[in-house]
Amino acid sequence: MIDALQIELTKLEQLIQNPDFAQDTLEVLEDYKLARLKLATPSGMDDDRLLQRLSFAAGLLEYLGVSLLDNREGNQVDQGQIEETFRTAAELFEYTYTVSKQSNRLTRQGLDRALHAALCYTLGGTAPNSQFIAAKIGEQELREVRIASPYDLYAEIDRLSILFLARRIPIVSQRARDLLGLIENIERLAVKKLDSDEWGAVDVAYLAGYLHILQALNDASEYLLEGTEPKVVSVSDELASAERLFFEIHAAEEYRSVRLLRLAINRILEASIWRRLTAFKRIPKQLEYLERLARRPLIELWKSQIDALDAGVLDLAKNRIAISMPTSSGKTLVAEMAIVQMLTSGQPCVYVVPTRALTTEVRDTLQEDIGPLGYRIVSVVGTVEWHEIESEIIREADVLVVTPEKLDLLIRRKDPEVMQAGLVIFDEGHNIEDEERGLRLELAVINVKQALPQAKILLLSAVLPNAQQIANWLANGVGTAITVDWRPTRLKPGYFTWDDMIGEVRYHDTTKVQVFQKRIKTDPRFSTLRKTTAQLAKQYANLGGVLVLT
């Protein structure tokens, strides 16, 4: 087994280091960026052979990733290497799909590339990318159809697989139940085809394989929405049966797809709130919180959140924790879980943010997510002044959202809602490095450490290079530092420059994208830096939101 694994690793290394592979990737990557920006594209768009070569390379990487997964047990295969293999395959599938779609040559092969991109992104640990590309397929390809034949059923189950990868679980659940209600009709059609010799044993096995997939999608959806444990075993058994049937009838593409689907669904189930927050299922209020998350639906935790849980953010024995997680990687949900855990033990919580504007934002978020559980979320702002009306506002508050200045005042007043707090969360912890805000934050932390020695302190930050040092300071000894590098977005650094009349964005990966061409040297659209920035922001808005720093 070890020899077989080494062969696979050697193949992987040879592919990645091949100069032709690297050049092909860069060429299609430029076209991919142009397509995403909705700009005119160069010759790569017209080169079917280039797309075929990269699709083949993506398929090989996908196969190697599956082989590494199969050989993982007992061979100490690095999980990071497996995920990187799948992510590389996913990116290649996405590049070739996007380029072929932009060139108006979208075929079933193009859709298969998109589907395999979504599958590989899931197996590569980047669920948001999988969800994004599957949703993009769904916008164009998914529709309600009338099931008049087994072939209509196959197409609809394929669509449900895509919807599942897009994490549109409530839709999958409802549609799967509807289709399962049609099985008797489909079986009667199949019997007629058998009686008329139109079908043989292979066709029956093909239908049975798809019905196993349908049942698996139904059971997986039910588990993700309701946490029904027996369904997990059923999902694995159904997909294994489909995989075996397609193998026996030599349905190569279906076998390949269902094998990946089985691995991807298992990955999603493993990342589900029901699997990762098992302890929450034992306490009624915590279980109610999970049920509310599932109804959003928020059924799957991101890798960053799983890493934080695995590092012990909810471990009650760890009461001084500094967490460094990139922006948009799910810090708020991690904080929410800690709050719910503490509230259900009967202790109030304090959430500290640096500005008045953030107190309102955090309060509204917590009110929406935790308030329906019966907990009271309030915020108070201001500095050293105190008004009696504020005493009424915070009386019997379960979660109090404040600024550092207000927290200091409440501690000096020995306010009971604060002095009994079991958890104090300091958000935007990187401000501790700021000359002005850092001093206020540091003083607030010191006051909490002295006045509330029983409270668990959780300091959250997007950037905290000295996380362990901060954690030790929080603990007056050895604290817990949790550093998560994963983020839901891909950073592609680059810079804009003019090359005579041509405006280009040059990326650090050596690709470049022509975004503008001046009509004349003094083109008024680009007469100032501000106007050029506005034009660039407008162009990049095709990718999503744009933030301009001045």
Coordinates of C-alpha atoms in Angstrom, one line a residue:
M1 CA 0.0 0.0 0.0
I2 CA 2.9 2.4 0.9
D3 CA 4.5 1.7 -2.5
A4 CA 1.2 2.5 -4.3
L5 CA 0.9 5.7 -2.3
Q6 CA 4.4 6.7 -3.2
I7 CA 3.7 6.2 -6.9
E8 CA 0.7 8.5 -6.6
L9 CA 2.7 11.1 -4.8
T10 CA 5.4 10.9 -7.5
K11 CA 2.8 11.4 -10.2
L12 CA 1.4 14.4 -8.4
E13 CA 4.9 16.0 -8.1
Q14 CA 5.7 15.4 -11.7
L15 CA 2.5 17.0 -12.9
I16 CA 2.8 20.1 -10.7
Q17 CA 6.5 20.6 -11.6
N18 CA 5.9 20.1 -15.4
P19 CA 6.7 23.5 -17.2
D20 CA 4.0 22.9 -19.8
F21 CA 1.4 22.4 -17.1
A22 CA 2.5 25.6 -15.4
Q23 CA 2.4 27.6 -18.7
D24 CA -1.1 26.2 -19.6
T25 CA -2.4 27.1 -16.2
L26 CA -1.2 30.7 -16.4
E27 CA -2.6 31.1 -19.9
V28 CA -6.1 29.9 -18.9
L29 CA -5.8 31.8 -15.6
E30 CA -5.5 35.1 -17.6
D31 CA -8.5 34.2 -19.7
Y32 CA -10.4 33.2 -16.5
K33 CA -9.7 36.6 -14.9
L34 CA -10.8 38.4 -18.1
A35 CA -14.0 36.3 -18.2
R36 CA -14.8 37.1 -14.6
L37 CA -14.3 40.8 -15.3
K38 CA -16.5 40.5 -18.4
L39 CA -13.8 41.9 -20.7
A40 CA -12.7 40.9 -24.2
T41 CA -10.5 37.9 -24.2
P42 CA -7.4 36.8 -26.1
S43 CA -6.6 33.6 -28.0
G44 CA -6.9 31.2 -25.1
M45 CA -10.6 31.4 -25.4
D46 CA -10.5 29.8 -28.8
D47 CA -8.1 27.0 -28.0
D48 CA -10.1 23.9 -27.3
R49 CA -7.0 21.8 -27.0
L50 CA -5.7 24.0 -24.2
L51 CA -8.9 23.6 -22.3
Q52 CA -8.9 19.9 -22.9
R53 CA -5.3 19.6 -21.6
L54 CA -6.1 21.4 -18.4
S55 CA -9.4 19.5 -17.9
F56 CA -7.4 16.3 -18.3
A57 CA -4.8 17.6 -15.7
A58 CA -7.7 18.5 -13.4
G59 CA -9.1 15.0 -13.7
L60 CA -5.8 13.5 -13.0
L61 CA -5.3 15.6 -9.9
E62 CA -8.8 14.7 -8.8
Y63 CA -8.0 11.0 -9.2
L64 CA -4.8 11.4 -7.3
G65 CA -6.7 13.2 -4.5
V66 CA -9.1 10.3 -4.2
S67 CA -6.2 7.8 -4.2
L68 CA -4.5 9.8 -1.4
L69 CA -7.8 9.7 0.6
D70 CA -8.1 6.0 0.1
N71 CA -4.5 5.4 1.2
R72 CA -4.8 7.8 4.2
E73 CA -5.5 5.2 6.8
G74 CA -2.3 3.9 8.4
N75 CA 0.0 5.7 6.0
Q76 CA 0.2 9.1 7.7
V77 CA -0.8 11.0 4.6
D78 CA -0.8 14.7 5.3
Q79 CA -4.3 16.1 5.2
G80 CA -3.0 19.4 4.0
Q81 CA -1.5 17.8 1.0
I82 CA -4.7 16.0 0.1
E83 CA -6.7 19.2 0.4
E84 CA -4.2 21.1 -1.7
T85 CA -4.4 18.5 -4.4
F86 CA -8.2 18.8 -4.5
R87 CA -8.1 22.6 -4.5
T88 CA -5.7 22.7 -7.4
A89 CA -8.0 20.3 -9.3
A90 CA -11.0 22.5 -8.4
E91 CA -9.3 25.7 -9.6
L92 CA -8.5 24.1 -13.0
F93 CA -12.0 22.8 -13.4
E94 CA -13.4 26.3 -12.5
Y95 CA -11.0 28.0 -14.9
T96 CA -11.9 25.8 -17.8
Y97 CA -15.6 26.0 -17.1
T98 CA -15.6 29.7 -16.8
V99 CA -13.6 30.2 -19.9
S100 CA -15.8 27.8 -22.0
K101 CA -19.0 29.4 -20.6
Q102 CA -17.7 32.9 -21.6
S103 CA -17.0 31.8 -25.1
N104 CA -20.6 30.6 -25.7
R105 CA -19.4 27.0 -26.0
L106 CA -21.0 25.7 -22.8
T107 CA -21.8 22.1 -23.2
R108 CA -22.5 19.1 -21.0
Q109 CA -18.8 18.7 -20.7
G110 CA -18.6 22.3 -19.4
L111 CA -21.2 21.7 -16.8
D112 CA -19.4 18.5 -15.7
R113 CA -16.3 20.6 -15.2
A114 CA -18.3 23.0 -12.9
L115 CA -19.8 20.1 -11.0
H116 CA -16.4 18.5 -10.4
A117 CA -15.0 22.0 -9.4
A118 CA -17.7 22.1 -6.7
L119 CA -17.0 18.6 -5.6
C120 CA -13.2 19.1 -5.4
Y121 CA -13.6 22.5 -3.6
T122 CA -15.6 20.7 -0.9
L123 CA -13.0 18.0 -0.6
G124 CA -10.3 20.7 -0.6
G125 CA -11.8 22.2 2.6
T126 CA -13.1 25.4 0.8
A127 CA -16.9 25.0 1.2
P128 CA -17.6 28.7 0.2
N129 CA -16.0 28.2 -3.2
S130 CA -17.9 25.0 -3.7
Q131 CA -21.2 26.7 -2.7
F132 CA -20.5 29.6 -5.0
I133 CA -19.7 27.7 -8.2
A134 CA -22.6 25.2 -7.6
A135 CA -25.0 28.1 -7.1
K136 CA -23.7 29.6 -10.4
I137 CA -24.6 26.4 -12.2
G138 CA -28.0 26.4 -10.5
E139 CA -28.8 29.9 -11.7
Q140 CA -28.7 28.7 -15.3
E141 CA -29.4 25.1 -15.3
L142 CA -31.8 24.2 -12.5
R143 CA -35.5 24.2 -13.2
E144 CA -38.7 22.3 -12.3
V145 CA -39.4 19.5 -14.7
R146 CA -42.1 16.9 -15.2
I147 CA -40.8 13.4 -14.7
A148 CA -42.2 11.5 -17.6
S149 CA -39.4 8.9 -18.0
P150 CA -36.5 7.4 -16.1
Y151 CA -34.2 9.8 -18.1
D152 CA -36.0 12.8 -16.7
L153 CA -35.4 11.4 -13.3
Y154 CA -31.7 11.0 -13.9
A155 CA -31.4 14.6 -15.0
E156 CA -33.4 15.8 -12.0
I157 CA -31.2 13.8 -9.6
D158 CA -28.1 15.3 -11.2
R159 CA -29.7 18.8 -10.6
L160 CA -30.4 17.9 -7.0
S161 CA -26.7 16.9 -6.5
I162 CA -25.7 20.3 -7.7
L163 CA -28.2 22.0 -5.4
F164 CA -26.9 20.0 -2.5
L165 CA -23.4 21.2 -3.2
A166 CA -24.8 24.7 -3.4
R167 CA -26.0 24.0 0.2
R168 CA -29.6 24.7 -0.7
I169 CA -30.6 21.9 1.6
P170 CA -34.3 22.8 2.2
I171 CA -35.0 22.8 -1.6
V172 CA -33.2 19.4 -2.0
S173 CA -35.1 18.0 0.9
Q174 CA -38.5 19.0 -0.5
R175 CA -37.7 18.0 -4.1
A176 CA -36.2 14.6 -3.0
R177 CA -39.3 13.7 -1.1
D178 CA -41.4 14.6 -4.1
L179 CA -39.3 12.4 -6.4
L180 CA -39.4 9.5 -3.9
G181 CA -43.1 9.7 -4.1
L182 CA -42.9 9.0 -7.9
I183 CA -40.8 5.9 -7.6
E184 CA -43.8 3.5 -8.2
N185 CA -44.6 5.3 -11.4
I186 CA -41.0 5.1 -12.5
E187 CA -40.8 1.4 -11.7
R188 CA -43.9 0.7 -13.8
L189 CA -42.3 2.5 -16.7
A190 CA -39.1 0.5 -16.2
V191 CA -41.1 -2.8 -16.2
K192 CA -42.8 -1.8 -19.5
K193 CA -39.4 -1.2 -21.0
L194 CA -38.2 -4.6 -19.8
D195 CA -41.3 -6.4 -21.1
S196 CA -40.8 -4.8 -24.5
D197 CA -37.1 -5.7 -24.6
E198 CA -36.2 -2.0 -24.8
W199 CA -34.3 -2.4 -21.5
G200 CA -31.9 -5.0 -20.2
A201 CA -30.2 -5.7 -16.9
V202 CA -27.7 -2.9 -17.4
D203 CA -30.6 -0.3 -17.7
V204 CA -32.2 -1.7 -14.5
A205 CA -28.9 -1.4 -12.6
Y206 CA -28.5 2.1 -13.9
L207 CA -31.9 3.1 -12.6
A208 CA -31.2 1.4 -9.3
G209 CA -28.0 3.4 -9.0
Y210 CA -29.7 6.7 -9.4
L211 CA -32.4 5.7 -6.9
H212 CA -29.7 5.0 -4.4
I213 CA -28.3 8.5 -5.0
L214 CA -31.8 10.0 -4.6
Q215 CA -32.3 8.3 -1.3
A216 CA -28.9 9.4 -0.1
L217 CA -29.6 13.0 -1.0
N218 CA -32.9 12.8 0.9
D219 CA -31.4 11.3 4.0
A220 CA -28.4 13.6 4.0
S221 CA -30.7 16.6 3.8
E222 CA -32.9 15.3 6.6
Y223 CA -29.8 14.9 8.8
L224 CA -28.5 18.4 8.1
L225 CA -31.9 20.0 8.8
E226 CA -32.9 17.9 11.8
G227 CA -29.8 16.1 13.1
T228 CA -31.4 12.6 12.7
E229 CA -28.4 10.4 13.5
P230 CA -29.6 7.1 11.8
K231 CA -29.7 8.9 8.5
V232 CA -25.9 9.3 8.5
V233 CA -25.4 5.5 8.1
S234 CA -28.1 5.3 5.5
V235 CA -26.4 8.0 3.4
S236 CA -23.1 6.1 3.3
D237 CA -24.8 2.8 2.5
E238 CA -26.9 4.3 -0.3
L239 CA -24.0 5.9 -2.0
A240 CA -21.8 2.9 -1.7
S241 CA -24.5 0.8 -3.3
A242 CA -24.8 3.3 -6.2
E243 CA -21.0 3.3 -6.6
R244 CA -20.9 -0.5 -6.7
L245 CA -23.7 -0.7 -9.3
F246 CA -22.1 1.8 -11.7
F247 CA -18.8 0.0 -11.4
E248 CA -20.4 -3.3 -12.2
I249 CA -22.1 -2.0 -15.4
H250 CA -19.0 -0.1 -16.4
A251 CA -20.7 3.3 -16.2
A252 CA -17.4 5.1 -15.9
E253 CA -18.5 8.8 -15.6
E254 CA -21.3 8.0 -13.2
Y255 CA -19.0 5.8 -11.1
R256 CA -16.4 8.6 -10.9
S257 CA -19.1 11.2 -10.0
V258 CA -20.9 9.2 -7.4
R259 CA -17.6 8.3 -5.8
L260 CA -16.7 11.9 -5.5
L261 CA -20.2 12.8 -4.3
R262 CA -20.0 10.2 -1.6
L263 CA -16.7 11.7 -0.3
A264 CA -18.0 15.2 -0.6
I265 CA -21.3 14.5 1.2
N266 CA -19.4 12.7 4.0
R267 CA -17.2 15.8 4.3
I268 CA -20.2 18.1 4.6
L269 CA -21.8 15.8 7.2
E270 CA -18.6 15.8 9.2
A271 CA -18.6 19.6 9.2
S272 CA -22.2 19.9 10.1
I273 CA -23.4 21.7 13.3
W274 CA -24.9 18.4 14.5
R275 CA -21.6 16.6 14.3
R276 CA -19.3 19.4 15.5
L277 CA -21.5 20.6 18.3
T278 CA -22.7 17.2 19.6
A279 CA -22.7 18.4 23.3
F280 CA -25.2 21.1 22.4
K281 CA -27.8 18.4 21.6
R282 CA -28.0 17.4 25.3
I283 CA -29.2 20.8 26.7
P284 CA -32.6 22.0 25.5
K285 CA -31.7 25.7 24.9
Q286 CA -28.5 24.7 23.1
L287 CA -30.4 22.2 21.0
E288 CA -32.9 24.9 20.2
Y289 CA -30.0 27.1 19.0
L290 CA -28.8 24.3 16.7
E291 CA -32.3 23.9 15.3
R292 CA -32.5 27.6 14.6
L293 CA -29.1 27.5 12.9
A294 CA -30.3 24.6 10.7
R295 CA -33.4 26.6 9.7
R296 CA -31.4 29.6 8.4
P297 CA -30.1 27.2 7.0
L298 CA -26.6 27.2 8.5
I299 CA -25.9 23.5 8.3
E300 CA -22.1 23.4 7.9
L301 CA -19.2 25.0 9.7
W302 CA -16.3 26.4 7.9
K303 CA -12.8 25.0 8.3
S304 CA -11.8 28.0 10.3
Q305 CA -14.6 27.5 12.8
I306 CA -13.9 23.8 13.0
D307 CA -10.2 24.5 13.8
A308 CA -11.3 27.0 16.5
L309 CA -13.6 24.3 18.1
D310 CA -10.9 21.7 17.9
A311 CA -8.5 24.0 19.6
G312 CA -10.8 24.3 22.6
V313 CA -12.7 27.6 22.2
L314 CA -15.6 26.0 24.0
D315 CA -13.5 24.1 26.6
L316 CA -14.7 25.4 29.9
A317 CA -11.3 24.6 31.4
K318 CA -9.7 27.1 29.1
N319 CA -10.8 30.5 30.4
R320 CA -8.2 32.8 28.9
I321 CA -8.2 32.6 25.1
A322 CA -6.9 34.8 22.3
I323 CA -8.2 33.9 18.8
S324 CA -6.7 35.2 15.6
M325 CA -9.0 34.5 12.6
P326 CA -8.9 36.3 9.2
T327 CA -11.7 38.7 8.3
S328 CA -14.9 37.0 7.2
S329 CA -13.8 33.6 8.4
G330 CA -16.6 33.2 10.9
K331 CA -15.4 34.7 14.2
T332 CA -18.9 36.0 15.1
L333 CA -20.4 32.5 15.0
V334 CA -17.6 31.2 17.2
A335 CA -18.4 34.0 19.7
E336 CA -22.1 33.2 19.5
M337 CA -21.5 29.5 20.3
A338 CA -19.4 30.6 23.4
I339 CA -22.2 33.0 24.5
V340 CA -25.0 30.3 24.1
Q341 CA -22.8 27.8 26.1
M342 CA -22.4 30.3 28.9
L343 CA -26.0 31.5 29.0
T344 CA -27.3 28.0 29.3
S345 CA -25.1 27.6 32.4
G346 CA -27.0 30.5 33.9
Q347 CA -24.3 33.2 33.6
P348 CA -24.7 36.5 31.7
C349 CA -22.1 37.6 29.1
V350 CA -20.5 40.9 28.1
Y351 CA -19.5 41.7 24.5
V352 CA -17.0 44.5 24.2
V353 CA -16.5 46.4 20.9
P354 CA -14.4 49.5 20.1
T355 CA -17.0 51.9 18.7
R356 CA -20.6 52.9 19.3
A357 CA -21.6 52.0 15.8
L358 CA -20.4 48.4 16.4
T359 CA -22.4 48.1 19.6
T360 CA -25.6 48.5 17.6
E361 CA -24.4 46.1 14.8
V362 CA -23.4 43.4 17.3
R363 CA -26.5 43.8 19.4
D364 CA -28.8 43.5 16.3
T365 CA -26.9 40.4 15.2
L366 CA -27.1 38.7 18.6
Q367 CA -30.7 39.7 19.0
E368 CA -31.6 38.0 15.7
D369 CA -29.6 34.9 16.4
I370 CA -29.9 34.4 20.2
G371 CA -32.8 36.6 21.2
P372 CA -35.5 34.1 20.0
L373 CA -34.1 31.6 22.6
G374 CA -35.6 33.9 25.2
Y375 CA -32.4 35.8 26.1
R376 CA -32.3 39.6 26.4
I377 CA -29.6 41.4 24.4
V378 CA -29.0 45.1 25.2
S379 CA -26.4 47.7 24.5
V380 CA -25.3 50.9 26.3
V381 CA -22.9 53.4 24.9
G382 CA -21.3 56.6 26.2
T383 CA -18.2 57.2 28.4
V384 CA -18.0 58.3 32.0
E385 CA -21.6 59.5 32.4
W386 CA -24.3 57.4 33.8
H387 CA -28.1 57.8 33.7
E388 CA -30.6 56.0 35.8
I389 CA -32.5 55.0 32.6
E390 CA -29.4 52.9 31.7
S391 CA -29.8 50.9 34.9
E392 CA -33.3 50.0 33.8
I393 CA -32.1 49.1 30.3
I394 CA -29.4 46.7 31.5
R395 CA -31.4 45.2 34.4
E396 CA -31.7 41.4 33.9
A397 CA -29.8 41.6 30.6
D398 CA -28.4 38.3 29.5
V399 CA -25.9 39.8 27.0
L400 CA -24.6 43.3 27.4
V401 CA -22.8 44.9 24.4
V402 CA -20.6 47.8 25.4
T403 CA -17.6 49.9 24.5
P404 CA -14.4 49.6 26.7
E405 CA -15.2 53.0 28.3
K406 CA -18.7 52.0 29.3
L407 CA -17.4 48.6 30.7
D408 CA -14.9 50.5 32.9
L409 CA -17.7 52.6 34.3
L410 CA -19.9 49.6 35.0
I411 CA -17.1 47.8 36.8
R412 CA -16.4 50.8 38.9
R413 CA -20.1 51.0 39.8
K414 CA -20.0 47.2 40.5
D415 CA -23.0 46.7 38.4
P416 CA -24.5 43.2 39.2
E417 CA -25.1 42.3 35.6
V418 CA -21.4 42.8 34.8
M419 CA -20.0 41.5 38.1
Q420 CA -21.8 38.2 37.6
A421 CA -20.6 37.7 34.0
G422 CA -19.3 34.3 33.1
L423 CA -17.9 35.4 29.7
V424 CA -16.4 38.6 28.5
I425 CA -15.6 38.9 24.8
F426 CA -13.3 41.5 23.4
D427 CA -13.8 42.0 19.7
E428 CA -11.4 43.7 17.3
G429 CA -8.5 42.6 19.6
H430 CA -5.9 43.8 17.1
N431 CA -6.7 47.4 18.4
I432 CA -4.5 46.6 21.3
E433 CA -1.6 47.6 19.0
D434 CA -3.3 51.0 18.3
E435 CA -1.8 54.0 20.1
E436 CA -5.2 55.4 21.3
R437 CA -7.7 52.5 21.2
G438 CA -5.1 50.1 22.4
L439 CA -4.6 51.9 25.7
R440 CA -8.4 51.9 26.4
L441 CA -8.7 48.2 25.4
E442 CA -5.7 47.2 27.6
L443 CA -7.1 49.0 30.6
A444 CA -10.5 47.4 30.1
V445 CA -8.9 43.9 30.0
I446 CA -6.9 44.6 33.1
N447 CA -10.1 45.8 34.9
V448 CA -11.9 42.6 33.9
K449 CA -9.0 40.4 35.0
Q450 CA -9.0 42.1 38.4
A451 CA -12.7 42.5 39.1
L452 CA -14.0 39.4 37.4
P453 CA -11.4 36.6 38.0
Q454 CA -14.1 34.0 37.5
A455 CA -15.0 35.2 34.0
K456 CA -13.8 33.5 30.9
I457 CA -12.1 36.0 28.6
L458 CA -12.2 35.6 24.8
L459 CA -10.2 38.1 22.8
L460 CA -11.1 38.0 19.0
S461 CA -8.9 39.5 16.3
A462 CA -8.5 39.3 12.5
V463 CA -4.7 39.9 12.9
L464 CA -2.8 38.9 16.0
P465 CA 0.7 37.9 15.2
N466 CA 1.6 37.6 18.9
A467 CA -1.5 35.5 19.9
Q468 CA 0.3 33.3 22.4
Q469 CA 1.9 36.3 24.1
I470 CA -1.5 38.0 24.4
A471 CA -3.1 34.8 25.7
N472 CA -0.4 34.5 28.4
W473 CA -1.0 38.1 29.4
L474 CA -4.7 37.4 29.7
A475 CA -4.0 34.3 31.9
N476 CA -1.2 35.8 33.9
G477 CA 0.5 32.6 33.0
V478 CA -0.1 30.2 30.1
G479 CA -3.2 31.0 28.2
T480 CA -4.7 29.4 25.1
A481 CA -3.8 30.9 21.7
I482 CA -5.9 29.8 18.7
T483 CA -4.5 30.9 15.3
V484 CA -6.4 30.1 12.2
D485 CA -5.0 31.0 8.8
W486 CA -7.9 29.7 6.6
R487 CA -10.1 32.3 5.0
P488 CA -13.2 31.9 2.7
T489 CA -11.7 34.0 -0.1
R490 CA -8.7 33.7 -2.3
L491 CA -6.3 36.6 -2.1
K492 CA -4.8 37.5 -5.5
P493 CA -2.5 40.5 -4.9
G494 CA -1.7 42.8 -7.8
Y495 CA -1.3 46.4 -8.8
F496 CA -2.6 48.7 -11.5
T497 CA -0.3 50.5 -13.9
W498 CA -0.4 52.3 -17.3
D499 CA 1.6 51.0 -20.2
D500 CA 1.3 53.9 -22.5
M501 CA -2.4 53.9 -23.5
I502 CA -3.1 50.5 -21.9
G503 CA -4.3 50.2 -18.3
E504 CA -3.3 46.8 -16.8
V505 CA -3.6 45.0 -13.5
R506 CA -0.5 42.9 -13.0
Y507 CA -0.8 40.1 -10.5
H508 CA 1.9 38.6 -8.4
D509 CA 1.4 35.2 -10.1
T510 CA 2.8 36.9 -13.3
T511 CA -0.6 37.1 -15.0
K512 CA -1.8 40.4 -16.2
V513 CA -5.2 41.7 -17.3
Q514 CA -5.8 44.6 -19.7
V515 CA -8.7 46.5 -18.1
F516 CA -8.7 49.9 -19.9
Q517 CA -7.6 51.5 -23.2
K518 CA -7.4 55.2 -23.5
R519 CA -9.2 56.7 -26.5
I520 CA -6.7 59.6 -26.5
K521 CA -3.7 60.5 -24.3
T522 CA -5.9 63.0 -22.4
D523 CA -8.9 60.7 -22.0
P524 CA -11.1 62.5 -19.5
R525 CA -12.3 59.2 -17.9
F526 CA -8.7 58.8 -16.5
S527 CA -7.7 62.4 -16.0
T528 CA -7.2 62.1 -12.2
L529 CA -6.2 59.3 -9.9
R530 CA -9.7 59.5 -8.3
K531 CA -11.4 59.0 -11.7
T532 CA -9.1 56.1 -12.6
T533 CA -9.8 54.5 -9.2
A534 CA -13.5 54.9 -9.8
Q535 CA -13.3 53.2 -13.2
L536 CA -11.2 50.4 -11.8
A537 CA -13.7 49.8 -8.9
K538 CA -16.6 49.8 -11.4
Q539 CA -14.8 47.1 -13.5
Y540 CA -14.0 44.9 -10.5
A541 CA -17.6 45.2 -9.2
N542 CA -18.3 42.4 -11.7
L543 CA -16.6 40.1 -9.2
G544 CA -18.6 41.4 -6.2
G545 CA -18.2 44.1 -3.6
V546 CA -15.3 46.5 -3.9
L547 CA -13.6 48.3 -1.1
V548 CA -11.6 51.5 -2.0
L549 CA -9.1 52.8 0.6
T550 CA -8.0 56.4 0.2

